């Protein structure tokens, strides 16, 4: 019996090839898309859950309150970890982390730039669920200048030999270490999990920082918020209550400084599980994601699965109408109701299973493309729960789509069906039309979203940042002493080539922030004002090289770094924050930075040194001899020649130093990689939803054409033209698309306006964005409808009447 059902299913699929292909393709595409979205969501929601004590791990974050506002930062000071453990019984253990993004390693006469180095305590392995493959975790980081390598890093530098006990020379840009030191390998561990909110290739001892800079643990060290502090709370501790308890715990540890800091710094706890998706603090340890993206893609995943399900059922029921006579004949020759129900249900379920098999094949073939788009190496076949869900969903969809023909058609009397008495009820038509409206409303929301997202990304790419970013190349300085001592000669020789029109130094580049300089105090009529101010240490020609406009006052001179009273240049945002009425009055004002007195010598036009998601902050520019960046203004039309010249001069002056360079516009683009990925994923999902919606529309117009076969034939015999008939069939369905546009427009505006709120600088939402998206969808829908309508209109009327 089952073999017979399988044969009938196969014959039915072959007999109706067009319907079968559309039905299977639409469902397979929807299942594949949902599977990839589910993988992405599961990955995003799974960060840091590999830690067995993840619910008890928290991060200490600082809140800085000044007259200019409040800001939160992910960093705290080094002494706080031990102080919290000593002062509060709720704390079981602590671990500090200092992140070094880049170091230079010299090994076997090769110079390599290594990334993601963490300095931490031995308790790191007690707080987090990491373990060593070689070495003892309790002692491996006990001594200064000891280091643990991940397996891939150990293989990179030592091959298959045992690295334990060997040394690696690491050169860091830090005045504490003065360039570099030998680090002893004391352990080897597995590579860091992908779902950790911080990544690392090496773990170095935090004792190294303490040995190189003993002041980090003194009273002064309490003001050095440069480290990440993690706490493992004891079981049963109320995290919120404990967070409120430690608000100003540092008072008894800092003596007289408490009177200065008590109204500025506050501390609270952040759950480990919140860091990846719910955290957007200053000085994050690594790039975080956005919980709004999770909500958006979860909704899209459900919508696409719903669209695919609706289409599958619409096309299945539309095709079933054409099988009414088949049912009548089978009942005449003795088929019973149960056999017909079983046949229709099995056909629908088997068709859905074929779509699922194709979906699994597509998931395998598209896995590399998914990785390129999302930067997540995930596979559907690595998630048994997802596979079970997809199988269950497929069977349910098959049963639901088979219920209509199974129950409705099997109940009709064969004599009525064979006479042509079978008609579809108005309720069924209204339901299908309603589903089409829902489909296109969802699709229009996605398409409008794509138009607005692309407009915002274009706005970002072409926004005037307040400086010239196109012709700038910068060099990261890793070996501080050698490059600083020889910089003047290097600069002079570079400028001998007309391809290089400017060279300058600084402690930062205007990408992803200058770093907080802390709370600066200025005196206005005897009233001290504290403002959180970013700092930029540079040399006089920085403004010329970057093309930053000096609005008021004058630039500082070459010997300004040694002046008793430091010259300061502020940006417009700083002048406004300090309450000065205009820029002209700012020049000559006293401006104290830290313990050193200064004077405002000029004001520059605001320029962006953070991403466009953040407003321009107050900035103080001042002279200094130490630097970590060298910026060159080069002829980009002859980029290869310019780079060749730079390489030759660098090797001549600094033969042992690594040349690590990049173009500024490339680095700027990396700030928005997450948004670019979001935009691409959104685009592909939107196109797919539109295709699925068009399949649904095709199914509905096909259904209508079948229902009106005799009417069309009679109209043609009475003189109706093919164009008139096509218009008759098309106009009702285009009305559905227009109705969907009316419904989708306010919803899309609300959603995208909320998304744009993440950007301090954003494009305007204009009427043409909605019009363009609506017109595109209407045209695609018109093509879809017209194809089937014209096909029905040009059919032979005699054949149509005989068919009826």
JSON list of N, CA and C in Angstrom, two decimals, residues 78 81 94-97 118-126 137 141-142 203-207 210 228:
[
{"chain": "A", "resi": 78, "resn": "UNK", "atom": "N", "xyz": [43.89, 48.69, 38.95]},
{"chain": "A", "resi": 78, "resn": "UNK", "atom": "CA", "xyz": [44.51, 47.41, 39.31]},
{"chain": "A", "resi": 78, "resn": "UNK", "atom": "C", "xyz": [44.29, 46.99, 40.75]},
{"chain": "A", "resi": 81, "resn": "UNK", "atom": "N", "xyz": [40.68, 44.76, 42.52]},
{"chain": "A", "resi": 81, "resn": "UNK", "atom": "CA", "xyz": [40.34, 43.34, 42.60]},
{"chain": "A", "resi": 81, "resn": "UNK", "atom": "C", "xyz": [40.63, 42.78, 43.99]},
{"chain": "A", "resi": 94, "resn": "UNK", "atom": "N", "xyz": [38.81, 36.76, 42.19]},
{"chain": "A", "resi": 94, "resn": "UNK", "atom": "CA", "xyz": [38.90, 37.86, 41.23]},
{"chain": "A", "resi": 94, "resn": "UNK", "atom": "C", "xyz": [39.96, 37.56, 40.19]},
{"chain": "A", "resi": 95, "resn": "UNK", "atom": "N", "xyz": [39.87, 38.24, 39.07]},
{"chain": "A", "resi": 95, "resn": "UNK", "atom": "CA", "xyz": [40.91, 38.15, 38.03]},
{"chain": "A", "resi": 95, "resn": "UNK", "atom": "C", "xyz": [40.97, 39.48, 37.30]},
{"chain": "A", "resi": 96, "resn": "UNK", "atom": "N", "xyz": [42.20, 39.96, 37.12]},
{"chain": "A", "resi": 96, "resn": "UNK", "atom": "CA", "xyz": [42.41, 41.20, 36.37]},
{"chain": "A", "resi": 96, "resn": "UNK", "atom": "C", "xyz": [42.94, 40.89, 34.98]},
{"chain": "A", "resi": 97, "resn": "UNK", "atom": "N", "xyz": [42.57, 41.74, 34.06]},
{"chain": "A", "resi": 97, "resn": "UNK", "atom": "CA", "xyz": [43.03, 41.58, 32.67]},
{"chain": "A", "resi": 97, "resn": "UNK", "atom": "C", "xyz": [43.50, 42.93, 32.16]},
{"chain": "A", "resi": 118, "resn": "UNK", "atom": "N", "xyz": [47.02, 39.03, 26.48]},
{"chain": "A", "resi": 118, "resn": "UNK", "atom": "CA", "xyz": [46.36, 39.38, 27.74]},
{"chain": "A", "resi": 118, "resn": "UNK", "atom": "C", "xyz": [47.34, 39.19, 28.90]},
{"chain": "A", "resi": 119, "resn": "UNK", "atom": "N", "xyz": [47.41, 40.21, 29.76]},
{"chain": "A", "resi": 119, "resn": "UNK", "atom": "CA", "xyz": [48.13, 40.10, 31.02]},
{"chain": "A", "resi": 119, "resn": "UNK", "atom": "C", "xyz": [47.09, 39.81, 32.10]},
{"chain": "A", "resi": 120, "resn": "UNK", "atom": "N", "xyz": [47.29, 38.76, 32.86]},
{"chain": "A", "resi": 120, "resn": "UNK", "atom": "CA", "xyz": [46.27, 38.38, 33.84]},
{"chain": "A", "resi": 120, "resn": "UNK", "atom": "C", "xyz": [46.89, 37.67, 35.04]},
{"chain": "A", "resi": 121, "resn": "UNK", "atom": "N", "xyz": [46.05, 37.35, 36.01]},
{"chain": "A", "resi": 121, "resn": "UNK", "atom": "CA", "xyz": [46.46, 36.71, 37.26]},
{"chain": "A", "resi": 121, "resn": "UNK", "atom": "C", "xyz": [46.36, 35.19, 37.15]},
{"chain": "A", "resi": 122, "resn": "UNK", "atom": "N", "xyz": [47.03, 34.46, 38.06]},
{"chain": "A", "resi": 122, "resn": "UNK", "atom": "CA", "xyz": [46.86, 33.00, 38.10]},
{"chain": "A", "resi": 122, "resn": "UNK", "atom": "C", "xyz": [45.41, 32.59, 38.35]},
{"chain": "A", "resi": 123, "resn": "UNK", "atom": "N", "xyz": [44.66, 33.44, 39.05]},
{"chain": "A", "resi": 123, "resn": "UNK", "atom": "CA", "xyz": [43.26, 33.14, 39.34]},
{"chain": "A", "resi": 123, "resn": "UNK", "atom": "C", "xyz": [42.37, 33.17, 38.10]},
{"chain": "A", "resi": 124, "resn": "UNK", "atom": "N", "xyz": [42.91, 33.59, 36.97]},
{"chain": "A", "resi": 124, "resn": "UNK", "atom": "CA", "xyz": [42.19, 33.60, 35.70]},
{"chain": "A", "resi": 124, "resn": "UNK", "atom": "C", "xyz": [41.56, 32.23, 35.45]},
{"chain": "A", "resi": 125, "resn": "UNK", "atom": "N", "xyz": [42.29, 31.16, 35.79]},
{"chain": "A", "resi": 125, "resn": "UNK", "atom": "CA", "xyz": [41.81, 29.80, 35.54]},
{"chain": "A", "resi": 125, "resn": "UNK", "atom": "C", "xyz": [40.79, 29.34, 36.58]},
{"chain": "A", "resi": 126, "resn": "UNK", "atom": "N", "xyz": [40.69, 30.06, 37.69]},
{"chain": "A", "resi": 126, "resn": "UNK", "atom": "CA", "xyz": [39.67, 29.76, 38.70]},
{"chain": "A", "resi": 126, "resn": "UNK", "atom": "C", "xyz": [38.36, 30.47, 38.39]},
{"chain": "A", "resi": 137, "resn": "UNK", "atom": "N", "xyz": [48.28, 25.57, 35.94]},
{"chain": "A", "resi": 137, "resn": "UNK", "atom": "CA", "xyz": [47.58, 26.83, 35.90]},
{"chain": "A", "resi": 137, "resn": "UNK", "atom": "C", "xyz": [47.73, 27.66, 37.17]},
{"chain": "A", "resi": 141, "resn": "UNK", "atom": "N", "xyz": [51.47, 31.60, 35.91]},
{"chain": "A", "resi": 141, "resn": "UNK", "atom": "CA", "xyz": [51.49, 33.07, 35.78]},
{"chain": "A", "resi": 141, "resn": "UNK", "atom": "C", "xyz": [51.89, 33.73, 37.10]},
{"chain": "A", "resi": 142, "resn": "UNK", "atom": "N", "xyz": [52.59, 33.00, 37.94]},
{"chain": "A", "resi": 142, "resn": "UNK", "atom": "CA", "xyz": [52.92, 33.54, 39.25]},
{"chain": "A", "resi": 142, "resn": "UNK", "atom": "C", "xyz": [54.09, 34.51, 39.18]},
{"chain": "A", "resi": 203, "resn": "UNK", "atom": "N", "xyz": [48.74, 34.45, 27.11]},
{"chain": "A", "resi": 203, "resn": "UNK", "atom": "CA", "xyz": [48.43, 34.97, 28.44]},
{"chain": "A", "resi": 203, "resn": "UNK", "atom": "C", "xyz": [49.75, 35.25, 29.14]},
{"chain": "A", "resi": 204, "resn": "UNK", "atom": "N", "xyz": [49.96, 36.50, 29.50]},
{"chain": "A", "resi": 204, "resn": "UNK", "atom": "CA", "xyz": [51.18, 36.88, 30.21]},
{"chain": "A", "resi": 204, "resn": "UNK", "atom": "C", "xyz": [50.84, 37.20, 31.66]},
{"chain": "A", "resi": 205, "resn": "UNK", "atom": "N", "xyz": [51.84, 37.11, 32.52]},
{"chain": "A", "resi": 205, "resn": "UNK", "atom": "CA", "xyz": [51.62, 37.33, 33.95]},
{"chain": "A", "resi": 205, "resn": "UNK", "atom": "C", "xyz": [51.34, 38.80, 34.26]},
{"chain": "A", "resi": 206, "resn": "UNK", "atom": "N", "xyz": [50.31, 39.06, 35.06]},
{"chain": "A", "resi": 206, "resn": "UNK", "atom": "CA", "xyz": [50.02, 40.43, 35.48]},
{"chain": "A", "resi": 206, "resn": "UNK", "atom": "C", "xyz": [51.13, 40.96, 36.38]},
{"chain": "A", "resi": 207, "resn": "UNK", "atom": "N", "xyz": [51.89, 40.05, 37.00]},
{"chain": "A", "resi": 207, "resn": "UNK", "atom": "CA", "xyz": [53.02, 40.46, 37.82]},
{"chain": "A", "resi": 207, "resn": "UNK", "atom": "C", "xyz": [54.05, 41.24, 37.00]},
{"chain": "A", "resi": 210, "resn": "UNK", "atom": "N", "xyz": [53.10, 44.83, 37.32]},
{"chain": "A", "resi": 210, "resn": "UNK", "atom": "CA", "xyz": [53.40, 45.30, 38.68]},
{"chain": "A", "resi": 210, "resn": "UNK", "atom": "C", "xyz": [54.90, 45.49, 38.87]},
{"chain": "A", "resi": 228, "resn": "UNK", "atom": "N", "xyz": [40.78, 45.61, 33.34]},
{"chain": "A", "resi": 228, "resn": "UNK", "atom": "CA", "xyz": [39.46, 44.98, 33.42]},
{"chain": "A", "resi": 228, "resn": "UNK", "atom": "C", "xyz": [39.45, 44.07, 34.65]}
]
